[in-house]
Coordinates of N, CA and C in Angstrom, one line a residue:
X1 N 0.9 -1.2 0.1 CA -0.1 0.1 0.0 C 0.8 1.2 -0.1
X2 N 0.5 2.2 -0.8 CA 1.3 3.5 -0.9 C 1.2 4.2 0.5
X3 N 2.4 4.6 0.9 CA 2.6 5.5 2.1 C 2.4 6.9 1.8
X4 N 1.5 7.5 2.6 CA 1.5 9.0 2.4 C 2.7 9.8 2.6
X5 N 3.1 10.8 1.8 CA 4.3 11.6 2.1 C 3.8 13.0 2.3
X6 N 4.5 13.7 3.2 CA 4.1 15.0 3.7 C 5.3 15.9 3.8
X7 N 5.2 17.0 3.2 CA 6.2 18.1 3.4 C 6.1 18.7 4.7
X8 N 7.0 18.8 5.6 CA 7.2 19.5 6.8 C 8.0 20.7 6.7
X9 N 7.5 22.0 6.8 CA 8.3 23.1 6.8 C 9.1 23.5 8.1
X10 N 9.9 22.4 8.3 CA 10.8 22.7 9.6 C 11.8 21.5 9.5
X11 N 13.0 21.8 10.1 CA 14.0 20.7 9.9 C 13.5 19.3 10.8
X12 N 13.6 18.3 10.1 CA 13.4 17.0 10.7 C 14.6 16.2 11.3
X13 N 14.4 15.3 12.1 CA 15.5 14.4 12.6 C 14.8 13.2 13.2
X14 N 15.7 12.2 13.3 CA 15.1 10.8 13.9 C 14.7 11.0 15.3
X15 N 13.6 10.2 15.5 CA 13.0 10.1 16.9 C 11.6 10.7 17.0
X16 N 11.1 11.1 18.2 CA 9.9 11.5 18.3 C 9.7 13.1 18.1
X17 N 8.8 13.7 17.5 CA 8.6 15.0 17.4 C 7.2 15.4 17.2
X18 N 6.8 16.5 17.6 CA 5.5 17.3 17.3 C 5.6 17.9 16.0
X19 N 4.6 17.8 15.1 CA 4.6 18.6 13.9 C 4.1 20.0 13.9
X20 N 4.5 20.8 13.0 CA 3.9 22.1 13.1 C 2.3 22.2 13.0
X21 N 1.8 23.2 13.5 CA 0.2 23.3 13.7 C -0.5 23.1 12.3
X22 N 0.1 23.7 11.2 CA -0.6 23.6 9.9 C -0.6 22.2 9.5
X23 N 0.6 21.4 9.6 CA 0.8 20.1 9.1 C 0.0 19.1 9.9
X24 N -0.1 19.4 11.3 CA -0.8 18.5 12.2 C -2.4 18.7 11.9
X25 N -2.8 20.0 11.6 CA -4.2 20.1 11.2 C -4.7 19.3 10.1
X26 N -3.8 19.4 9.0 CA -4.0 18.6 7.7 C -4.0 17.2 8.0
X27 N -3.1 16.6 8.6 CA -3.1 15.3 8.9 C -4.2 14.7 9.7
X28 N -4.6 15.5 10.8 CA -5.2 14.9 11.8 C -6.8 15.3 11.6
X29 N -7.1 16.6 11.1 CA -8.4 17.0 11.0 C -9.1 16.9 9.5
X30 N -8.1 17.0 8.5 CA -8.4 17.0 7.0 C -8.4 15.6 6.5
X31 N -7.4 14.8 6.8 CA -7.2 13.5 6.3 C -7.7 12.6 7.3
X32 N -7.8 12.9 8.7 CA -8.3 12.0 9.8 C -7.5 10.9 9.8
X33 N -6.2 10.8 9.6 CA -5.2 9.8 10.0 C -5.4 9.4 11.5
X34 N -5.0 8.3 11.8 CA -5.0 7.8 13.2 C -3.7 7.3 13.7
X35 N -3.5 7.2 15.1 CA -2.2 6.7 15.4 C -1.9 5.2 15.0
X36 N -0.7 5.2 14.6 CA -0.1 3.8 14.0 C -0.1 3.9 12.5
X37 N -0.5 5.0 12.0 CA -0.4 5.1 10.3 C 1.0 5.4 10.0
X38 N 1.4 4.6 9.0 CA 2.8 4.8 8.6 C 2.8 6.1 7.7
X39 N 3.9 6.9 7.9 CA 4.1 8.0 7.1 C 5.5 8.2 6.6
X40 N 5.7 8.9 5.5 CA 7.0 9.4 5.1 C 7.1 11.0 5.0
X41 N 8.0 11.5 5.7 CA 8.2 13.1 5.8 C 9.4 13.4 5.1
X42 N 9.3 14.7 4.6 CA 10.5 15.3 4.0 C 10.5 16.8 4.3
X43 N 11.6 17.4 4.5 CA 11.6 18.9 4.7 C 12.3 19.7 3.7
X44 N 12.6 19.3 2.6 CA 13.1 19.9 1.5 C 14.7 19.8 1.4
X45 N 15.3 19.2 2.4 CA 16.8 19.1 2.4 C 17.3 18.0 1.5
X46 N 16.4 17.1 0.9 CA 16.9 16.2 0.2 C 16.9 14.8 0.9
X47 N 16.6 14.8 2.2 CA 16.4 13.6 3.0 C 15.0 13.1 3.2
X48 N 14.7 11.9 3.3 CA 13.5 11.5 3.6 C 13.3 10.8 4.9
X49 N 12.3 10.7 5.6 CA 12.0 10.2 7.1 C 10.9 9.3 7.1
X50 N 11.1 8.0 7.3 CA 10.0 7.1 7.4 C 9.7 6.9 9.0
X51 N 8.4 6.7 9.3 CA 8.0 6.4 10.6 C 6.5 6.2 10.7
X52 N 5.9 6.5 11.9 CA 4.5 6.3 12.0 C 3.9 7.4 13.0
X53 N 2.6 7.6 13.0 CA 2.0 8.6 13.8 C 1.9 7.9 15.3
X54 N 2.2 8.7 16.2 CA 2.2 8.2 17.6 C 0.9 8.6 18.4
X55 N 0.5 9.9 18.1 CA -0.6 10.4 18.7 C -1.2 11.6 17.8
X56 N -2.5 11.4 17.7 CA -3.2 12.5 16.9 C -4.4 13.0 17.6
X57 N -4.1 14.4 17.9 CA -5.2 15.0 18.7 C -5.9 15.9 17.8
X58 N -6.7 16.8 18.4 CA -7.3 17.9 17.7 C -6.4 19.0 17.2
X59 N -5.5 19.4 17.9 CA -4.5 20.5 17.6 C -3.1 20.1 17.5
X60 N -2.8 18.8 17.7 CA -1.5 18.4 17.6 C -1.3 17.0 17.1
X61 N -0.2 16.7 16.5 CA 0.2 15.4 16.0 C 1.6 15.2 16.4
X62 N 1.8 13.9 16.9 CA 3.2 13.6 17.2 C 3.6 12.3 16.3
X63 N 4.8 12.4 15.9 CA 5.2 11.4 15.0 C 6.5 10.7 15.5
X64 N 6.8 9.4 15.3 CA 8.1 8.8 15.6 C 8.8 8.5 14.3
X65 N 9.9 9.1 13.9 CA 10.7 8.9 12.7 C 11.8 7.9 13.1
X66 N 11.7 6.7 12.2 CA 12.5 5.6 12.5 C 13.7 5.4 11.6
X67 N 13.6 6.1 10.5 CA 14.6 5.7 9.5 C 14.7 6.9 8.6
X68 N 16.0 7.3 8.2 CA 16.4 8.5 7.4 C 17.1 7.9 6.1
X69 N 16.7 8.4 5.0 CA 17.6 7.9 3.7 C 17.5 9.0 2.7
X70 N 18.3 8.8 1.7 CA 18.3 10.0 0.7 C 17.1 9.9 -0.2
X71 N 16.6 11.0 -0.5 CA 15.4 11.1 -1.3 C 15.6 11.0 -2.8
X72 N 14.7 11.1 -3.5 CA 14.7 11.0 -5.1 C 15.8 11.9 -5.5
X73 N 16.7 11.6 -6.4 CA 17.7 12.4 -6.9 C 17.0 13.4 -7.9
X74 N 17.5 14.7 -7.9 CA 17.2 15.8 -8.8 C 17.7 15.5 -10.2
X75 N 17.0 16.1 -11.1 CA 17.4 16.0 -12.6 C 18.9 16.6 -12.6
X76 N 19.8 16.0 -13.6 CA 21.1 16.5 -13.8 C 21.0 17.9 -14.6
X77 N 19.6 18.1 -15.2 CA 19.4 19.4 -15.9 C 18.8 20.2 -15.0
X78 N 19.5 21.5 -14.7 CA 18.7 22.4 -13.9 C 18.0 23.4 -14.7
X79 N 16.6 23.4 -14.6 CA 15.7 24.3 -15.5 C 15.1 25.4 -14.6
X80 N 15.1 26.6 -15.1 CA 14.5 27.8 -14.7 C 13.4 28.1 -15.7
X81 N 12.1 27.9 -15.2 CA 11.1 28.2 -16.0 C 10.5 29.6 -15.8
X82 N 10.5 30.3 -16.9 CA 9.8 31.8 -16.7 C 8.5 31.6 -17.5
X83 N 7.4 31.5 -16.6 CA 6.1 31.2 -17.2 C 5.2 32.5 -17.2
X84 N 4.7 32.8 -18.6 CA 3.9 34.0 -18.6 C 2.8 33.9 -17.6
X85 N 2.6 34.8 -16.8 CA 1.4 34.8 -15.7 C 0.1 34.8 -16.4
X86 N -0.8 33.8 -16.0 CA -1.9 33.5 -16.6 C -3.1 33.4 -15.4
X87 N -4.3 33.2 -15.8 CA -5.4 33.3 -14.9 C -5.6 31.8 -14.0
X88 N -5.9 31.9 -12.9 CA -6.5 30.8 -11.9 C -5.7 29.4 -12.2
X89 N -6.5 28.6 -12.7 CA -6.3 27.1 -12.8 C -5.0 27.0 -13.9
X90 N -5.1 27.8 -14.8 CA -3.9 27.7 -15.9 C -2.6 27.8 -15.3
X91 N -2.5 28.7 -14.5 CA -1.1 29.1 -13.8 C -0.8 27.9 -12.7
X92 N -1.8 27.4 -12.0 CA -1.7 26.3 -11.1 C -1.2 25.0 -11.7
X93 N -1.8 24.8 -13.0 CA -1.5 23.6 -13.7 C -0.1 23.7 -14.2
X94 N 0.3 24.8 -14.8 CA 1.8 25.0 -15.2 C 2.6 24.9 -14.1
X95 N 2.4 25.4 -13.0 CA 3.3 25.1 -11.7 C 3.4 23.7 -11.3
X96 N 2.2 23.2 -11.2 CA 2.0 21.9 -10.9 C 2.9 20.8 -11.8
X97 N 2.7 20.9 -13.1 CA 3.3 20.1 -13.9 C 4.8 20.3 -14.2
X98 N 5.1 21.6 -14.0 CA 6.6 22.0 -14.0 C 7.3 21.4 -12.9
X99 N 6.7 21.3 -11.6 CA 7.3 20.7 -10.5 C 7.4 19.3 -10.7
X100 N 6.4 18.5 -11.2 CA 6.3 17.1 -11.4 C 7.5 16.7 -12.5
X101 N 7.8 17.7 -13.4 CA 8.7 17.3 -14.3 C 10.1 17.9 -14.2
X102 N 10.4 18.3 -12.9 CA 11.8 18.5 -12.4 C 12.3 20.0 -12.4
X103 N 11.4 20.9 -12.8 CA 11.9 22.3 -12.9 C 12.5 22.6 -11.4
X104 N 13.8 23.3 -11.4 CA 14.2 23.7 -10.3 C 13.9 25.1 -9.6
X105 N 13.5 26.0 -10.5 CA 13.0 27.3 -10.2 C 11.8 27.5 -11.1
X106 N 10.8 28.3 -10.7 CA 9.7 28.7 -11.6 C 9.5 30.3 -11.2
X107 N 9.6 31.2 -12.3 CA 9.2 32.5 -12.0 C 7.9 33.0 -12.8
X108 N 6.8 33.3 -12.2 CA 5.7 33.9 -13.1 C 6.2 35.2 -13.7
X109 N 6.0 35.3 -15.0 CA 6.5 36.5 -15.8 C 5.4 37.5 -16.1
X110 N 5.6 38.7 -15.9 CA 4.6 39.9 -16.3 C 5.1 40.4 -17.6
X111 N 4.3 40.3 -18.8 CA 4.4 40.7 -19.9 C 3.5 41.6 -20.6
X112 N 3.7 41.9 -21.8 CA 2.6 43.0 -22.4 C 1.1 42.4 -22.4
X113 N 1.1 41.1 -22.8 CA -0.3 40.5 -22.9 C -0.9 39.9 -21.8
X114 N -0.3 40.0 -20.7 CA -0.8 39.4 -19.5 C -2.1 40.0 -19.0
X115 N -3.1 39.0 -18.8 CA -4.4 39.4 -18.4 C -4.6 39.6 -16.9
X116 N -3.6 39.1 -16.2 CA -3.7 39.2 -14.7 C -2.8 40.4 -14.2
X117 N -3.2 41.0 -13.2 CA -2.5 42.1 -12.5 C -2.5 41.8 -11.1
X118 N -1.5 41.5 -10.4 CA -1.5 41.4 -9.1 C -0.7 42.4 -8.4
X119 N -1.1 42.8 -7.1 CA -0.6 43.9 -6.4 C -0.8 43.5 -4.9
X120 N 0.3 43.9 -4.1 CA 0.5 43.9 -2.6 C -0.2 42.5 -2.2
X121 N -1.2 42.7 -1.4 CA -1.8 41.7 -0.6 C -2.3 40.5 -1.4
X122 N -2.8 40.7 -2.6 CA -3.2 39.8 -3.5 C -2.1 38.8 -4.0
X123 N -1.0 39.7 -4.5 CA 0.1 39.1 -4.9 C 0.8 38.0 -4.0
X124 N 0.9 38.6 -2.6 CA 1.5 37.6 -1.4 C 0.6 36.3 -1.5
X125 N -0.8 36.5 -1.4 CA -1.6 35.3 -1.3 C -1.4 34.4 -2.4
X126 N -1.2 34.8 -3.7 CA -1.1 34.0 -4.8 C 0.3 33.2 -4.8
X127 N 1.3 33.9 -4.3 CA 2.6 33.5 -4.1 C 2.5 32.2 -3.2
X128 N 1.9 32.5 -2.0 CA 1.7 31.5 -1.0 C 1.0 30.1 -1.7
X129 N -0.1 30.6 -2.4 CA -0.9 29.4 -3.0 C -0.1 28.7 -4.1
X130 N 0.7 29.4 -4.9 CA 1.7 28.6 -5.9 C 2.6 27.8 -5.1
X131 N 3.1 28.3 -4.0 CA 4.2 27.5 -3.3 C 3.4 26.2 -2.8
X132 N 2.3 26.3 -2.4 CA 1.6 25.1 -1.9 C 1.3 24.3 -3.0
X133 N 0.9 24.6 -4.2 CA 0.7 23.9 -5.3 C 1.9 23.0 -5.5
X134 N 3.1 23.6 -5.6 CA 4.5 23.0 -5.8 C 4.7 21.9 -4.7
X135 N 4.4 22.2 -3.4 CA 4.5 21.3 -2.4 C 3.7 20.0 -2.4
X136 N 2.4 20.3 -2.9 CA 1.5 19.2 -3.0 C 2.0 18.4 -4.2
X137 N 2.5 19.0 -5.2 CA 3.0 18.1 -6.4 C 4.3 17.4 -6.0
X138 N 5.1 17.9 -5.3 CA 6.4 17.1 -4.6 C 5.8 15.9 -3.8
X139 N 4.8 16.2 -2.9 CA 4.4 15.1 -2.0 C 3.8 13.9 -3.0
X140 N 3.2 14.3 -4.0 CA 2.6 13.3 -5.0 C 3.6 12.6 -5.8
X141 N 4.6 13.4 -6.3 CA 5.4 12.8 -7.4 C 6.7 12.1 -6.8
X142 N 7.0 12.5 -5.6 CA 8.2 11.7 -5.0 C 9.4 12.6 -4.7
X143 N 9.2 13.9 -5.3 CA 10.5 14.9 -5.2 C 10.6 15.0 -3.7
X144 N 12.0 15.3 -3.3 CA 12.4 15.6 -2.0 C 12.8 16.9 -1.7
X145 N 13.0 17.7 -2.8 CA 13.2 19.1 -2.8 C 12.3 19.8 -3.5
X146 N 11.7 20.8 -2.8 CA 10.6 21.6 -3.5 C 11.4 22.8 -4.3
X147 N 10.7 22.8 -5.5 CA 11.3 24.0 -6.4 C 11.1 25.4 -5.9
X148 N 12.1 26.3 -6.3 CA 11.8 27.7 -5.6 C 10.8 28.4 -6.6
X149 N 9.8 29.0 -6.0 CA 8.7 29.8 -6.6 C 8.9 31.1 -6.4
X150 N 9.4 31.9 -7.4 CA 9.8 33.2 -7.2 C 8.5 34.2 -7.4
X151 N 8.6 35.4 -6.7 CA 7.4 36.2 -6.9 C 7.3 36.7 -8.5
X152 N 6.1 37.1 -8.8 CA 6.1 37.6 -10.1 C 7.0 38.7 -10.5
X153 N 7.7 38.7 -11.7 CA 8.6 39.5 -12.1 C 8.4 40.0 -13.5
X154 N 8.8 41.2 -13.9 CA 8.8 41.7 -15.2 C 9.8 41.0 -16.1
X155 N 9.2 40.8 -17.3 CA 10.2 40.0 -18.3 C 11.5 40.6 -18.5
X156 N 11.7 42.0 -18.4 CA 12.9 42.6 -18.7 C 13.9 42.3 -17.6
X157 N 13.3 42.1 -16.4 CA 14.2 41.8 -15.0 C 14.6 40.4 -15.1
X158 N 13.6 39.4 -15.5 CA 14.0 38.0 -15.5 C 15.0 37.7 -16.7
X159 N 15.0 38.3 -17.7 CA 16.0 38.2 -18.9 C 17.3 38.2 -18.4
X160 N 17.6 38.9 -17.3 CA 19.0 39.0 -16.8 C 19.6 37.8 -16.2
X161 N 18.7 36.7 -16.0 CA 19.4 35.5 -15.4 C 20.4 34.9 -16.2
X162 N 21.2 34.2 -15.3 CA 22.3 33.3 -16.1 C 21.9 31.9 -16.3
X163 N 22.3 31.3 -17.6 CA 21.9 29.8 -17.8 C 22.8 29.7 -18.9
X164 N 23.3 28.3 -19.0 CA 24.0 27.9 -20.3 C 23.3 28.0 -21.4
X165 N 22.1 27.6 -21.3 CA 21.2 27.6 -22.6 C 19.9 28.4 -22.2
X166 N 19.8 29.5 -23.0 CA 18.5 30.2 -22.9 C 17.7 30.1 -24.0
X167 N 16.2 29.7 -23.8 CA 15.3 29.4 -24.9 C 14.1 30.2 -24.7
X168 N 13.6 30.8 -25.8 CA 12.2 31.4 -26.0 C 11.4 30.6 -26.9
X169 N 10.3 30.1 -26.4 CA 9.5 29.4 -27.4 C 8.8 30.2 -28.5
X170 N 8.8 29.8 -29.7 CA 8.4 30.5 -30.9 C 8.1 29.5 -32.1
X171 N 6.9 29.8 -32.7 CA 6.5 28.9 -33.8 C 7.4 28.8 -35.0
X172 N 8.2 29.8 -35.2 CA 9.0 29.9 -36.4 C 10.4 29.8 -35.8
X173 N 11.0 28.7 -35.7 CA 12.4 28.5 -35.2 C 12.8 27.2 -35.4
X174 N 14.1 26.9 -35.0 CA 14.7 25.6 -35.1 C 14.1 24.7 -34.1
X175 N 14.0 23.4 -34.1 CA 13.3 22.5 -33.1 C 14.4 22.5 -31.9
X176 N 13.7 22.2 -30.8 CA 14.4 22.1 -29.5 C 15.6 21.2 -29.6
X177 N 15.5 20.1 -30.2 CA 16.4 19.1 -30.4 C 17.7 19.5 -31.0
X178 N 17.6 20.5 -31.7 CA 18.8 21.1 -32.4 C 20.0 21.8 -31.7
X179 N 19.5 22.1 -30.4 CA 20.5 22.6 -29.5 C 21.4 21.7 -28.7
X180 N 22.6 22.2 -28.3 CA 23.5 21.1 -27.7 C 23.0 21.0 -26.2
X181 N 23.4 19.9 -25.6 CA 23.0 19.6 -24.2 C 23.6 20.6 -23.4
X182 N 22.8 21.3 -22.5 CA 23.2 22.2 -21.5 C 23.2 21.5 -20.1
X183 N 23.9 22.0 -19.1 CA 23.7 21.8 -17.8 C 22.7 22.7 -17.0
X184 N 22.6 23.9 -17.4 CA 21.5 24.8 -16.9 C 20.7 25.2 -18.0
X185 N 19.4 25.4 -17.8 CA 18.6 25.9 -19.0 C 17.5 26.8 -18.6
X186 N 17.3 27.8 -19.2 CA 16.1 28.7 -18.9 C 15.2 28.7 -20.2
X187 N 13.8 28.6 -19.8 CA 12.7 28.5 -20.7 C 11.9 29.7 -20.5
X188 N 11.6 30.4 -21.6 CA 10.6 31.6 -21.6 C 9.4 31.2 -22.3
X189 N 8.2 31.2 -21.6 CA 7.0 30.8 -22.2 C 6.1 32.0 -21.9
X190 N 5.4 32.4 -23.0 CA 4.4 33.5 -23.1 C 3.1 33.2 -22.4
X191 N 2.3 34.3 -22.1 CA 1.1 34.2 -21.4 C 0.0 33.6 -22.4
X192 N -1.4 33.8 -22.0 CA -2.4 33.3 -22.8 C -2.3 34.0 -24.2
X193 N -2.0 35.2 -24.4 CA -1.9 36.0 -25.6 C -0.6 35.8 -26.2
X194 N 0.3 35.1 -25.7 CA 1.6 34.9 -26.4 C 2.6 36.1 -26.1
X195 N 3.7 36.1 -26.5 CA 4.7 37.1 -26.4 C 4.6 38.0 -27.7
X196 N 4.8 39.2 -27.5 CA 4.6 40.1 -28.8 C 6.1 39.9 -29.4
X197 N 6.1 40.4 -30.8 CA 7.3 40.3 -31.6 C 8.5 41.1 -30.9
X198 N 8.0 42.1 -30.4 CA 9.0 43.1 -29.6 C 9.6 42.3 -28.4
X199 N 8.8 41.6 -27.6 CA 9.3 40.8 -26.6 C 10.3 39.7 -26.9
X200 N 9.9 39.1 -28.1 CA 10.7 38.0 -28.6 C 12.2 38.6 -28.9
X201 N 12.1 39.8 -29.7 CA 13.3 40.5 -30.0 C 14.0 40.9 -28.8
X202 N 13.4 41.3 -27.7 CA 14.1 41.7 -26.5 C 14.8 40.4 -26.0
X203 N 14.2 39.4 -25.8 CA 14.6 38.2 -25.4 C 15.9 37.7 -26.1
X204 N 15.8 37.8 -27.5 CA 17.0 37.4 -28.2 C 18.2 38.4 -28.0
X205 N 17.9 39.6 -27.8 CA 18.9 40.5 -27.4 C 19.6 40.2 -26.1
X206 N 18.8 39.5 -25.2 CA 19.4 39.1 -23.8 C 20.0 37.7 -24.0
X207 N 20.2 37.2 -25.1 CA 20.9 35.8 -25.3 C 19.9 34.7 -25.4
X208 N 18.7 34.9 -25.5 CA 17.7 33.7 -25.6 C 17.5 33.4 -27.2
X209 N 17.5 32.1 -27.4 CA 17.3 31.6 -28.6 C 16.0 31.1 -29.1
X210 N 15.4 31.4 -30.1 CA 14.1 30.8 -30.4 C 14.2 29.4 -30.5
X211 N 13.2 28.6 -30.1 CA 13.1 27.2 -30.3 C 11.6 26.8 -30.4
X212 N 11.4 25.8 -31.3 CA 10.0 25.4 -31.5 C 9.8 24.0 -31.0
X213 N 8.5 23.6 -30.6 CA 8.3 22.2 -30.2 C 7.6 21.5 -31.2
X214 N 7.0 21.9 -32.1 CA 6.4 21.2 -33.2 C 5.6 21.9 -34.2
X215 N 4.6 21.5 -35.0 CA 4.0 22.3 -35.9 C 2.7 23.1 -35.5
X216 N 2.3 22.7 -34.1 CA 1.2 23.3 -33.6 C 1.4 24.4 -32.6
X217 N 0.6 25.4 -32.4 CA 0.7 26.3 -31.4 C 0.0 25.8 -30.1
X218 N 0.8 25.8 -29.0 CA 0.3 25.2 -27.8 C -0.3 26.3 -26.8
X219 N -1.2 25.9 -25.9 CA -1.7 26.8 -25.0 C -0.7 27.1 -23.9
X220 N -0.7 28.2 -23.1 CA 0.4 28.6 -22.3 C 0.5 27.5 -21.3
X221 N -0.6 26.8 -20.8 CA -0.5 25.8 -19.6 C 0.1 24.6 -20.3
X222 N -0.1 24.3 -21.7 CA 0.4 23.1 -22.3 C 1.9 23.1 -22.7
X223 N 2.4 24.4 -23.1 CA 3.7 24.5 -23.5 C 4.7 24.1 -22.5
X224 N 4.7 24.5 -21.1 CA 5.7 24.0 -20.2 C 5.8 22.5 -20.0
X225 N 4.5 21.9 -20.2 CA 4.5 20.5 -20.1 C 5.3 19.7 -21.2
X226 N 5.0 20.2 -22.5 CA 5.7 19.7 -23.4 C 7.3 20.0 -23.5
X227 N 7.5 21.3 -23.2 CA 8.9 21.8 -23.3 C 9.8 21.1 -22.3
X228 N 9.3 20.9 -21.0 CA 10.1 20.3 -20.0 C 10.1 18.9 -20.2
X229 N 9.1 18.2 -20.8 CA 9.3 16.8 -21.1 C 10.4 16.6 -22.1
X230 N 10.3 17.1 -23.3 CA 11.3 17.1 -24.3 C 12.7 17.4 -23.7
X231 N 12.9 18.4 -23.0 CA 14.1 18.7 -22.4 C 14.8 17.7 -21.6
X232 N 13.8 17.1 -20.6 CA 14.3 16.1 -19.9 C 14.7 14.8 -20.7
X233 N 13.9 14.6 -21.6 CA 14.2 13.4 -22.6 C 15.5 13.6 -23.3
X234 N 15.8 14.8 -23.7 CA 17.0 15.1 -24.5 C 18.3 15.2 -23.6
X235 N 18.0 15.8 -22.4 CA 19.2 16.2 -21.7 C 19.2 16.0 -20.1
X236 N 18.1 15.5 -19.8 CA 18.0 15.4 -18.2 C 17.7 14.2 -17.6
X237 N 16.4 13.8 -17.2 CA 16.3 12.7 -16.4 C 16.6 11.3 -17.1
X238 N 16.4 11.4 -18.4 CA 16.7 10.0 -19.3 C 18.0 10.1 -19.8
X239 N 18.9 10.9 -19.5 CA 20.3 10.9 -19.9 C 21.2 10.6 -18.9
X240 N 22.2 9.8 -19.1 CA 23.4 9.4 -18.1 C 24.1 10.9 -17.9
X241 N 24.5 10.8 -16.6 CA 25.5 12.1 -16.3 C 26.7 12.0 -17.0
X242 N 27.3 13.1 -17.5 CA 28.5 13.1 -18.1 C 29.3 14.2 -17.5

């Protein structure tokens, strides 16, 4: 039977410990797990901890961690996804799938055709929500390290990042497979309305090379799934380290 995995936002160690209030509430009040249930916890350090719930109360949960072991290895290809900011479930989907597909960093990008505008308290709430989406994806897919979800950033600022290979998706360009294998990769994907030609030119001036995924134009939430899948096949998860 599959053992439930939970991210704990606090350092873990072997032995008996009380879980943070938010984690205790979710395990005890939402999932209604009981004492004796086997669990597997991780704290983002790359280590996993196996054990069992010892006490489950209304406001607290105690767990005994009996075994520590190395978690799932991260991809040898470090990917930073610059994802055009989109509405609601589309952005959640992009972050969830990018996490499952091994992205190390994800930055929501504010560009000309973005239909979403976030300010102050609303922006903070969305960032907290996106980080929880990534945590939940890690719990499901087996990743032991949660990707960094950056606050929304203007495209001009994000383009300053460093990466061995920097790509912007474009329907008229050489295929992704035509590029040599990098160790670090930056992907720029436009919002629902796409990037303007001026923005593509701006990206190219910053060292980004156009790349296409195929003959069809993909939706903003589909593009990162395909792009990261192909990149991992070519240069990451399915390639031996060299």
